[in-house]
C-alpha cells in the first residue's frame, strides 16, 4: 500500500490561480472556474478590496450544472461564459438551449445577466437557480489557503443581505424568488416557446465604509493610441492590456482624483510602491496623469520617522498599503506586515526617476513643483539612510524579523543565491539597486538644477563615485567571462549567479559603453534568453528551476525593463530577441500576460507553462507592451528643453509600426517607423523640435 500523507503534517499551500478566470473593476474582482461557476474552493469568489464578499455563485438549470463550452473577455471588466443545457429542447446532436452568462464587475461589486436562448421546436420549461454564499474571509487568510464559515443571508425589502461589522453585501434580482439563510440563492421559473429568449439579471452591491481604496473619480487618465504593426501580436496585446489596465485603476478613499494602478489580482489590489511606480513609468508615452497621481499618492505617505517595525525612514517611499496588518502563513513560513509597510529598498529611487521622466514627457510645472519637497526628502533618504553600514552601496536588512527577507523586486526569501545555490546572508546590496541609485542621483540633480534648488553638483559627484565603486566591487568572472554579480552579501562577497537583474542596469548610465555591450551579450545567451522572454536566473546556474518564483521563471515586466534598457543603449538585436519571446508568451496566454510564467526553453516547450500562483491581470505585466512599443519607436522627449529625439530599433527587427495618439507635452503625436527603421514624427506641440 502506498504511504498516505498525515493530514496533521500537511503544510499550508497557497491556492492556485492559473486556471481561474478574473473579471475585474478595482476594487472589485471576481475569480471563477473557466465554466463561470464560483465555487467554495481555493481563491474563487467575489472580492471587494481585501475581503471575499461572495464565496459562491453557482448556476443551475433544473438542479443541474449547465455544460460549459467557452468563455471570452467582453471588454473592460466583463467576461462572457457560454454553456448548454442539452437535456432540454429537441433531441438530436445539435444543442438547442444555450445559456450566456455575462459577468460585469463595477465600482461597487458585480452583476450578471443570465440569457437563455432556445432554438428548439417545442416549448421548454425549467428552473433557473443561482446559489450564493458569503464568508467575508480576509484576502490574507484566503492566500494562506484558508477561509471562514459562511454567514447567513437575511431576505427583506426585495434583497438578500449579509453583514460583517460595517460591511454589507446586498444582492438584488428582479423577478426572482429569494432564498435566505446560510445556503442562500435566487430562483426563477422559466418557460420559453420555440425560438424564444429570456434574460434575468442579478446584482451584488458592496458597502464598505472602511475600505482604504476606491474607484477613481475620473475615467482613464491616459491616451489609447491607434497602433498598426507588421507584427499583429503587438496590437492584440496592447488592446487587451489597455482594457485590463482600465480595470486596475485605484485611488485612496478620500483622494479620488489621484489615480494609481493596483499591482495585481487577486492578492494586490492596493497601492504598491515599486509596482505602481514601474507601471506608471512604462505608461508615460500615453500621458503623465497616471504618473502624477502615483507620485502624489506615494508622496502623501512618504516616511517621516524611524520605525524598525514598519521599516519607515525619513524620506522613504512605502512598499505596501493595507486596511489592516497582513499575516500570511505558507509553505515557506510566516509573514507579518503592518498596514503601512516600508520594506522596499528601491521604491524611493524609482520614485525620483518617475518624477524626472514625467517632467521630461511634459508633466506640468505646477505638478512637478508641488513634489519638489518630496524629491529633496527622497534624496535625503538616499544620503542618510540607504547605506546603513557606510560601504557606499544601497542595501537592506529586515531588522524586525517579521517582514520581507528580501526587499528588492525579487522579494521571495530564496531569491538571492550564489552560483552554487547557497542563499546569501543579509544585509544585501542588490546589483540593480545600485543602477537605480546612480540614475536617481543624476535625475535628482537635473530637477534640482531646473528648479533653482541647490545640491545638484553634489549629486552628480555622488553618482560618479558610485559608478567607480560599483565597477570595482560587482564585476566577477564566470564561465562566459566577466559579468555583474547579483548582489553583495553581508561579508561584501559578490553573489556570483547570473540573473536578469543585470538587465536593469542598462539605460541607467552606470555602465560604460563596453560594459553595456557585455551585459547585452550575456542577456542574449541561451541560458537567459531561450525561454519565452528573459529568465530571472540563467538556466546554467545551480539554483535555477523553471518554476522558481524568482530563480528561473520569466516575468513580463522584467523582460520589458531589459528591452527598454537594451533599446536605450543601442542593442537592437537583443532587444528584439527578448521582445519577441514576450510576444510569443502573450499569444499563448490569449494576450493577457500573467505576472510570471515558466522559464522552460522554447525548444522543449511549445508554449510557456503557467506559474500556478501568478496574478492575472497584473499591472506591470500589462504595461510591458507599452514599454516594448516605446522601445520599437524610440521617441525620447525632453519637453523642458524643447526637443524630442527619435532613435528606433536599428533595422526595425520587429517590423514596421505606427502609433497615432501618443502624448508628448499633453498633446497627441504620431510616431511611425517603416520596415527599414526610418522614423517620422508628426503633430509635435509648438515649441518642440526634433533633435
XYZ file of C-alpha atoms in Angstrom:
691
model
C 0.000 0.000 0.000
C 1.243 3.464 -0.797
C 2.022 5.653 2.177
C -0.691 8.256 2.708
C 0.186 11.740 3.978
C -0.771 12.577 7.514
C -3.255 15.483 7.348
C -1.872 16.881 10.600
C 1.525 17.201 8.941
C 0.237 18.822 5.749
C 1.834 22.178 5.093
C -0.393 25.128 4.201
C -0.485 25.780 0.485
C -1.377 28.963 -1.349
C -4.360 28.404 -3.696
C -3.586 28.043 -7.387
C -4.682 30.731 -9.840
C -3.547 29.659 -13.304
C -6.837 28.048 -14.379
C -9.164 30.703 -12.938
C -10.897 33.475 -14.876
C -10.660 37.006 -13.475
C -13.306 39.672 -14.013
C -12.070 42.917 -12.540
C -13.057 46.512 -11.933
C -10.976 47.628 -8.977
C -11.565 47.428 -6.116
C -13.936 44.563 -7.096
C -12.692 41.314 -8.617
C -14.417 38.014 -9.313
C -12.481 34.777 -9.768
C -14.214 31.705 -11.127
C -13.605 28.449 -12.893
C -13.470 28.525 -16.681
C -17.135 27.474 -16.734
C -18.111 30.680 -14.931
C -19.055 28.919 -11.711
C -17.832 30.467 -8.460
C -17.411 27.542 -6.112
C -16.368 27.391 -2.479
C -12.857 26.306 -3.364
C -9.434 27.933 -3.211
C -9.441 31.586 -4.144
C -12.705 31.577 -6.062
C -15.130 34.301 -5.072
C -16.105 37.922 -5.437
C -13.621 40.131 -3.622
C -14.005 43.754 -2.701
C -10.737 45.444 -1.779
C -9.243 42.986 0.717
C -12.230 40.792 1.661
C -14.155 37.976 -0.026
C -17.758 39.160 -0.124
C -19.218 36.202 -2.058
C -17.628 32.781 -1.727
C -20.121 31.065 -4.070
C -22.225 31.992 -7.097
C -23.301 28.640 -8.533
C -25.663 28.456 -11.517
C -28.054 25.541 -12.016
C -30.704 24.705 -14.588
C -33.248 22.286 -13.129
C -30.750 21.473 -10.397
C -28.039 20.546 -12.890
C -24.925 22.466 -13.849
C -25.028 23.558 -17.488
C -22.243 22.149 -19.654
C -19.576 24.791 -20.377
C -18.323 25.343 -23.931
C -16.233 28.501 -23.667
C -15.571 31.976 -22.313
C -14.048 35.221 -23.553
C -13.387 38.754 -22.307
C -16.202 41.110 -23.238
C -14.459 44.460 -22.829
C -13.011 46.102 -19.703
C -14.381 44.499 -16.570
C -16.591 41.934 -18.310
C -16.452 38.226 -19.175
C -18.951 36.167 -21.167
C -19.373 32.471 -20.381
C -21.286 30.139 -22.716
C -22.865 26.852 -21.645
C -25.500 24.367 -22.817
C -28.489 22.563 -21.304
C -28.522 19.611 -23.698
C -31.174 17.721 -21.718
C -33.684 20.411 -22.720
C -35.145 21.103 -26.147
C -35.035 18.992 -29.283
C -33.446 15.550 -29.401
C -30.534 15.197 -31.776
C -26.851 16.047 -31.941
C -27.227 19.856 -32.087
C -27.833 21.667 -28.782
C -30.927 23.850 -28.781
C -30.821 25.506 -25.321
C -27.905 27.826 -24.726
C -27.009 29.878 -21.625
C -24.953 33.073 -21.823
C -23.615 34.358 -18.525
C -22.313 37.917 -18.867
C -20.423 38.877 -15.714
C -19.549 42.540 -15.229
C -17.502 43.938 -12.364
C -18.096 47.525 -11.293
C -17.031 50.082 -8.694
C -19.360 48.663 -6.044
C -19.422 44.953 -6.873
C -20.646 42.751 -9.701
C -23.698 41.940 -11.766
C -24.607 39.042 -14.022
C -27.013 38.859 -16.914
C -28.211 35.294 -17.497
C -29.601 34.882 -21.001
C -31.198 31.594 -22.057
C -31.916 31.110 -25.751
C -33.943 28.255 -27.197
C -33.892 27.248 -30.854
C -35.993 24.195 -30.073
C -39.174 23.421 -31.981
C -41.068 22.771 -28.753
C -41.551 24.848 -25.569
C -39.090 24.292 -22.744
C -39.787 24.823 -19.045
C -37.106 24.881 -16.373
C -35.968 26.375 -13.066
C -33.003 28.737 -13.112
C -31.158 28.949 -9.791
C -28.082 30.805 -8.517
C -26.763 29.510 -5.180
C -24.952 32.176 -3.129
C -22.670 32.109 -0.093
C -20.642 34.734 1.758
C -17.785 34.134 4.214
C -16.167 37.612 4.496
C -12.730 35.961 4.549
C -9.826 38.454 4.541
C -7.608 38.173 1.471
C -4.586 37.155 3.565
C -6.491 34.169 5.001
C -7.549 33.097 1.519
C -3.939 33.425 0.330
C -2.882 31.180 3.199
C -5.269 28.502 1.917
C -8.000 29.149 4.451
C -11.478 30.606 4.669
C -14.258 31.253 7.169
C -17.696 29.794 7.910
C -20.484 31.128 5.740
C -22.664 33.905 7.069
C -26.440 33.587 6.881
C -28.305 35.879 4.486
C -31.398 37.749 5.504
C -34.049 38.405 2.894
C -36.174 41.544 3.127
C -37.141 44.587 1.058
C -36.528 42.635 -2.150
C -32.874 41.853 -1.415
C -30.579 39.320 0.225
C -28.189 40.861 2.737
C -25.058 39.728 4.540
C -23.344 41.852 7.185
C -19.958 41.753 8.878
C -19.460 44.770 11.091
C -19.844 47.838 8.884
C -19.515 45.867 5.648
C -22.730 44.873 3.890
C -23.341 42.825 0.745
C -26.729 43.354 -0.906
C -27.966 41.107 -3.735
C -30.982 42.086 -5.807
C -32.596 40.120 -8.631
C -35.756 41.489 -10.283
C -38.415 38.807 -10.597
C -36.505 36.178 -8.624
C -37.643 34.236 -5.581
C -35.180 34.986 -2.757
C -33.813 32.105 -0.673
C -32.278 33.292 2.596
C -30.233 31.514 5.250
C -26.724 30.071 5.002
C -27.447 28.269 1.715
C -28.909 31.371 0.079
C -29.871 31.853 -3.516
C -32.108 33.133 -6.286
C -34.722 31.207 -8.268
C -36.640 31.936 -11.479
C -39.309 29.737 -13.111
C -38.908 29.985 -16.884
C -40.918 28.851 -19.888
C -39.606 29.507 -23.383
C -41.558 28.998 -26.563
C -39.889 27.924 -29.806
C -37.010 30.255 -30.737
C -37.529 32.486 -27.716
C -35.031 34.095 -25.365
C -35.199 35.338 -21.795
C -32.735 37.335 -19.663
C -32.581 37.591 -15.891
C -30.191 39.855 -14.037
C -28.827 39.806 -10.530
C -26.503 42.289 -8.833
C -24.207 42.173 -5.805
C -23.522 45.583 -4.287
C -20.948 46.077 -1.541
C -20.948 48.856 1.013
C -17.636 49.022 2.858
C -17.122 52.381 4.591
C -13.745 51.309 6.000
C -12.155 50.466 2.655
C -8.907 52.369 2.095
C -9.128 52.216 -1.728
C -11.830 53.174 -4.172
C -12.533 53.639 -7.867
C -11.048 56.923 -9.163
C -13.436 59.793 -9.733
C -12.465 60.254 -13.389
C -12.144 57.982 -16.419
C -8.810 56.522 -17.548
C -6.038 59.105 -17.384
C -4.124 58.024 -20.486
C -4.408 58.009 -24.255
C -5.445 54.924 -26.165
C -3.309 55.174 -29.290
C -4.202 53.667 -32.636
C -1.383 51.272 -33.428
C -0.672 49.452 -36.684
C 2.226 46.994 -36.756
C 3.684 44.357 -39.032
C 3.566 42.009 -36.060
C -0.136 41.896 -35.198
C 0.644 40.430 -31.795
C 1.673 43.937 -30.711
C -1.757 45.398 -31.418
C -3.677 42.493 -29.896
C -1.575 42.563 -26.737
C -1.898 46.343 -26.475
C -5.688 46.221 -26.838
C -6.146 43.597 -24.125
C -3.572 45.202 -21.838
C -5.187 48.638 -22.008
C -8.568 47.040 -21.252
C -7.044 45.345 -18.215
C -5.247 48.473 -17.049
C -8.509 50.391 -17.194
C -9.912 47.933 -14.635
C -6.868 48.092 -12.329
C -7.149 51.821 -11.654
C -7.475 52.766 -7.994
C -7.409 55.797 -5.726
C -7.211 56.188 -1.992
C -10.506 56.738 -0.237
C -10.749 60.482 0.312
C -8.363 61.226 -2.580
C -10.352 60.051 -5.634
C -8.529 62.327 -8.093
C -5.079 60.743 -7.687
C -5.110 57.577 -9.754
C -2.576 54.777 -9.431
C -2.538 51.200 -10.681
C -3.213 48.343 -8.305
C -0.439 45.782 -8.500
C -2.497 42.723 -9.445
C -5.446 40.375 -8.958
C -6.272 38.907 -6.520
C -3.658 39.473 -3.822
C -2.513 43.011 -4.546
C -5.500 45.242 -5.310
C -3.965 48.145 -3.444
C -1.142 50.685 -3.597
C 2.293 49.089 -4.027
C 5.232 51.458 -4.226
C 7.549 49.652 -6.621
C 4.857 48.059 -8.769
C 2.749 51.190 -9.126
C 5.840 53.276 -9.954
C 7.134 50.913 -12.636
C 3.688 50.629 -14.195
C 3.275 54.425 -14.300
C 6.777 54.827 -15.735
C 6.102 52.394 -18.561
C 2.851 54.227 -19.332
C 4.482 57.649 -19.836
C 4.224 57.507 -23.670
C 0.443 57.607 -23.159
C 0.438 60.625 -20.843
C 1.680 61.921 -17.493
C -1.565 61.973 -15.481
C -1.130 58.455 -14.130
C 2.445 59.253 -13.118
C 1.283 62.421 -11.357
C -1.410 60.576 -9.407
C 1.007 57.805 -8.427
C 3.684 60.266 -7.334
C 1.228 62.242 -5.206
C -0.351 59.179 -3.597
C 3.069 57.877 -2.549
C 4.328 61.320 -1.515
C 1.447 61.689 0.946
C 2.694 58.567 2.735
C 6.415 59.289 2.456
C 8.333 58.285 5.568
C 8.842 60.818 8.328
C 10.159 58.820 11.279
C 12.459 55.928 12.111
C 10.431 52.803 12.893
C 12.133 49.389 12.629
C 8.777 47.599 12.923
C 7.463 49.135 9.690
C 10.873 49.857 8.063
C 9.841 53.516 7.865
C 12.649 56.058 7.488
C 12.508 59.792 6.758
C 12.077 60.402 3.028
C 11.456 56.742 2.201
C 8.667 55.687 -0.176
C 6.388 52.966 1.144
C 6.035 49.454 -0.214
C 2.521 48.260 0.574
C -0.736 49.710 1.896
C -3.400 47.569 3.591
C -6.504 48.201 5.688
C -5.167 46.017 8.467
C -1.916 44.180 9.275
C -1.251 41.431 6.740
C -0.469 37.989 8.159
C 0.380 35.263 5.668
C 1.186 31.679 6.581
C 2.527 29.500 3.783
C 4.849 26.672 2.900
C 7.914 28.918 3.272
C 6.948 30.312 6.660
C 5.003 33.208 8.100
C 4.912 36.873 7.150
C 3.601 39.653 9.377
C 3.409 43.053 7.747
C 1.932 46.245 9.214
C -0.885 48.023 7.420
C 1.575 50.612 6.056
C 4.843 48.835 5.264
C 8.064 50.435 4.032
C 10.080 47.257 3.394
C 11.405 48.169 -0.054
C 14.928 49.252 -0.954
C 14.178 50.580 -4.425
C 10.819 52.396 -4.427
C 12.348 55.692 -3.234
C 14.937 55.651 -6.019
C 12.327 54.724 -8.617
C 10.008 57.485 -7.344
C 12.735 60.051 -8.088
C 13.219 58.697 -11.613
C 9.471 58.601 -12.266
C 9.230 62.277 -11.318
C 12.158 63.086 -13.594
C 10.833 61.089 -16.544
C 7.314 62.517 -16.182
C 8.851 66.012 -16.184
C 10.712 65.181 -19.393
C 7.485 63.896 -21.007
C 5.762 67.192 -20.212
C 4.185 66.908 -16.761
C 3.007 70.477 -15.989
C 5.372 72.649 -13.961
C 2.916 73.231 -11.133
C 2.538 69.462 -10.646
C 6.313 68.996 -10.593
C 6.862 71.960 -8.268
C 4.489 70.687 -5.604
C 6.503 67.471 -5.402
C 9.949 69.077 -5.087
C 9.959 68.975 -1.253
C 9.286 65.233 -1.514
C 12.130 64.943 -4.033
C 14.517 66.564 -1.583
C 13.269 64.261 1.176
C 13.800 61.214 -1.059
C 17.348 62.353 -1.852
C 17.816 62.838 1.880
C 16.888 59.189 2.415
C 19.478 58.156 -0.184
C 22.049 60.303 1.602
C 21.336 59.339 5.225
C 19.545 56.002 5.411
C 20.065 53.953 2.233
C 23.585 52.834 3.204
C 23.423 51.819 6.867
C 26.928 50.302 7.033
C 28.651 53.122 5.131
C 30.250 50.987 2.420
C 28.933 53.250 -0.363
C 26.208 50.919 -1.627
C 22.430 50.841 -1.086
C 21.426 47.785 0.928
C 18.654 46.337 3.078
C 18.076 44.017 6.005
C 14.871 43.005 7.772
C 15.919 44.038 11.285
C 12.478 43.340 12.758
C 12.420 39.705 11.621
C 8.753 39.581 10.576
C 8.897 41.372 7.229
C 10.297 40.610 3.820
C 13.720 38.985 3.979
C 14.469 40.383 0.512
C 13.362 43.905 -0.305
C 14.153 44.315 -3.989
C 11.675 43.370 -6.698
C 12.728 39.736 -6.253
C 11.363 39.680 -2.729
C 10.958 35.952 -2.070
C 13.087 34.549 0.730
C 15.288 32.431 -1.560
C 15.767 34.946 -4.392
C 19.406 35.912 -3.698
C 21.585 32.860 -4.376
C 25.223 32.185 -5.176
C 26.186 30.239 -8.280
C 26.287 27.023 -6.252
C 22.737 27.594 -4.973
C 23.562 28.832 -1.466
C 21.443 31.686 -0.189
C 23.180 34.949 0.633
C 23.110 36.461 4.107
C 21.764 39.962 4.687
C 22.420 42.873 4.549
C 22.083 42.557 0.784
C 23.181 45.183 -1.761
C 21.410 44.244 -4.999
C 23.054 44.960 -8.321
C 20.099 46.681 -9.985
C 19.529 48.895 -6.963
C 22.958 50.441 -7.465
C 21.916 51.276 -11.029
C 18.677 52.801 -9.735
C 20.671 54.818 -7.171
C 23.047 56.117 -9.843
C 20.146 57.133 -12.072
C 18.190 58.681 -9.171
C 21.193 60.846 -8.264
C 21.570 62.048 -11.862
C 17.828 62.565 -12.278
C 17.566 64.340 -8.942
C 20.414 66.665 -9.927
C 18.662 67.569 -13.185
C 15.482 68.503 -11.323
C 17.346 70.473 -8.659
C 19.106 72.470 -11.383
C 15.944 73.052 -13.382
C 14.018 74.433 -10.409
C 16.821 76.505 -8.926
C 17.452 74.317 -5.903
C 20.914 73.694 -4.523
C 22.929 70.499 -4.365
C 22.843 69.302 -7.975
C 26.615 69.082 -8.410
C 26.934 67.106 -5.205
C 24.524 64.500 -6.530
C 26.332 64.240 -9.844
C 29.555 63.656 -7.910
C 27.732 61.051 -5.818
C 26.713 59.204 -8.993
C 30.246 59.274 -10.380
C 31.760 57.866 -7.202
C 29.080 55.174 -7.025
C 29.884 54.056 -10.576
C 33.585 53.710 -9.701
C 32.870 51.680 -6.563
C 30.366 49.555 -8.455
C 32.861 48.736 -11.192
C 35.414 47.604 -8.643
C 33.091 45.549 -6.422
C 30.444 43.909 -8.603
C 32.158 42.590 -11.712
C 33.149 38.938 -11.343
C 34.453 36.214 -13.622
C 32.113 33.465 -14.786
C 32.093 30.606 -17.282
C 31.240 33.072 -20.064
C 33.550 35.866 -18.937
C 33.099 38.880 -16.709
C 29.616 39.947 -15.582
C 27.984 41.964 -12.781
C 27.151 39.825 -9.744
C 23.593 39.645 -8.457
C 24.483 41.358 -5.162
C 26.982 41.797 -2.350
C 26.225 39.811 0.802
C 26.811 40.816 4.417
C 30.532 39.962 4.080
C 30.791 42.090 0.895
C 31.266 38.971 -1.203
C 29.813 39.111 -4.724
C 26.795 36.821 -5.051
C 28.076 35.311 -8.258
C 24.966 33.996 -10.030
C 23.946 35.294 -13.451
C 20.440 36.738 -13.303
C 18.101 39.083 -15.118
C 18.832 41.790 -12.546
C 21.745 42.968 -14.661
C 19.297 43.938 -17.409
C 18.013 46.707 -15.127
C 21.457 48.363 -15.276
C 21.042 49.118 -18.971
C 19.927 52.654 -19.690
C 20.720 53.872 -16.164
C 24.140 55.276 -17.133
C 26.106 53.309 -14.550
C 27.688 51.117 -17.260
C 30.305 52.152 -19.784
C 29.585 51.526 -23.462
C 31.767 48.391 -23.412
C 30.135 47.128 -20.205
C 26.695 47.689 -21.684
C 27.655 45.591 -24.705
C 28.892 42.820 -22.407
C 25.621 42.805 -20.452
C 23.625 42.747 -23.687
C 25.572 39.726 -24.939
C 25.006 37.921 -21.640
C 21.265 38.552 -21.778
C 21.163 37.121 -25.302
C 22.879 33.857 -24.285
C 20.687 30.729 -24.424
C 20.759 30.215 -20.667
C 18.999 33.541 -20.237
C 17.032 34.114 -23.423
C 15.903 30.822 -24.972
C 12.657 30.869 -22.957
C 9.508 32.901 -23.659
C 11.227 36.088 -22.521
C 14.154 36.700 -20.176
C 14.724 34.185 -17.378
C 15.100 35.611 -13.894
C 18.100 33.309 -13.436
C 20.257 31.673 -16.069
C 19.477 28.018 -16.701
C 23.207 27.375 -16.206
C 23.059 28.278 -12.504
C 22.761 25.645 -9.783
C 19.810 27.450 -8.183
C 17.812 27.544 -11.433
C 14.354 25.994 -11.649
C 11.877 26.839 -14.436
C 9.068 27.233 -11.883
C 11.059 29.008 -9.178
C 9.327 32.304 -8.392
C 12.483 34.392 -8.812
C 15.152 31.878 -9.827
C 14.205 30.724 -13.310
C 10.745 31.916 -14.312
C 10.068 34.743 -16.778
C 8.406 37.965 -15.596
C 6.905 40.190 -18.279
C 7.882 43.468 -16.624
C 11.429 42.251 -16.004
C 11.816 41.365 -19.673
C 10.291 44.707 -20.705
C 12.695 46.662 -18.486
C 15.611 44.844 -20.116
C 14.147 45.530 -23.577
C 13.856 49.237 -22.719
C 17.436 49.404 -21.480
C 18.776 47.490 -24.474
C 16.967 49.856 -26.826
C 18.232 52.930 -24.971
C 21.822 51.655 -25.160
C 21.572 50.727 -28.837
C 21.389 46.908 -28.677
C 18.517 46.468 -31.123
C 19.013 42.800 -31.979
C 18.965 41.589 -28.368
C 16.041 43.879 -27.520
C 14.068 42.369 -30.398
C 15.008 38.828 -29.367
C 13.642 39.286 -25.841
C 10.584 41.232 -27.010
C 9.695 38.500 -29.491
C 9.798 35.927 -26.702
C 7.383 38.040 -24.703
C 5.030 38.381 -27.678
C 5.082 34.617 -28.146
C 4.138 34.216 -24.494
C 1.325 36.747 -24.904
C -0.103 34.753 -27.792
C -0.079 31.600 -25.649
C -1.904 33.368 -22.813
C -4.641 34.849 -25.025
C -2.920 38.255 -24.846
C -3.406 38.694 -21.104
C 0.138 38.313 -19.820
C 0.316 36.844 -16.319
C 2.583 38.150 -13.596
C 5.105 35.437 -14.496
C 5.352 32.143 -16.347
C 7.750 29.221 -16.553
C 11.305 29.517 -17.792
C 11.121 26.364 -19.931
C 13.097 26.576 -23.156
C 11.109 27.195 -26.335
C 12.910 24.241 -27.927
C 11.367 21.831 -25.410
C 8.014 23.504 -24.680
C 5.735 24.728 -27.472
C 4.058 27.167 -25.100
C 5.016 28.550 -21.687
C 3.831 26.595 -18.682
C 1.736 28.802 -16.377
C 3.138 29.670 -12.982
C 0.266 28.354 -10.864
C 0.059 31.244 -8.378
C 0.622 34.151 -10.791
C -1.610 37.205 -10.622
C -3.578 37.902 -13.799
C -4.223 40.618 -14.789
C -1.239 42.316 -13.248
C -0.293 45.967 -13.720
C 3.354 45.881 -14.681
C 2.787 42.841 -16.891
C 0.024 44.732 -18.716
C 2.209 47.828 -19.127
C 5.075 45.745 -20.532
C 3.651 46.037 -24.063
C 3.768 49.845 -23.832
C 7.451 49.567 -22.929
C 8.048 47.279 -25.917
C 6.172 49.657 -28.225
C 8.205 52.566 -26.879
C 11.442 50.651 -27.477
C 10.406 49.992 -31.093
C 9.609 53.662 -31.702
C 12.498 55.122 -29.720
C 10.870 58.501 -29.078
C 12.548 60.283 -26.150
C 11.190 63.733 -25.336
C 12.745 66.468 -23.253
C 9.844 68.897 -23.130
C 11.526 71.352 -20.722
C 14.462 71.645 -23.135
C 12.151 71.931 -26.159
C 13.450 68.896 -28.016
C 12.451 65.350 -28.938
C 14.844 62.655 -30.148
C 13.753 59.574 -32.073
C 16.068 56.546 -32.075
C 14.039 53.426 -33.035
C 15.465 49.923 -33.004
C 18.020 49.864 -35.808
C 16.770 47.981 -38.829
C 13.257 47.588 -37.386
C 13.873 43.965 -36.241
C 10.270 43.691 -35.026
C 8.839 45.161 -38.224
C 7.166 48.449 -39.076
C 4.940 50.199 -36.544
C 2.827 53.344 -36.413
C 1.328 54.781 -33.226
C -1.198 57.596 -33.524
C -2.144 59.361 -30.321
C 0.931 59.104 -28.126
C 1.154 62.076 -25.770
C 4.089 64.446 -25.543
C 3.584 67.587 -23.528
C -0.061 66.604 -23.157
C -0.687 66.709 -26.920
C -1.362 63.838 -29.363
C 1.607 62.892 -31.527
C 2.068 60.295 -34.266
C 5.303 58.318 -34.476
C 5.928 55.849 -37.295
C 8.858 53.570 -38.109
C 8.968 51.915 -41.523
C 10.350 48.493 -42.393
C 13.881 49.843 -42.736
C 13.848 51.549 -39.351
C 13.345 55.103 -40.678
C 11.206 57.185 -38.285
C 8.766 60.016 -38.891
C 7.063 62.205 -36.294
C 4.038 64.408 -36.845
C 1.954 66.603 -34.564
C 4.666 67.805 -32.189
C 3.400 70.629 -29.970
C 4.682 74.102 -30.732
C 7.979 74.821 -29.049
C 9.272 71.284 -29.549
C 11.735 70.335 -32.277
C 13.237 67.046 -33.377
C 16.771 66.583 -32.163
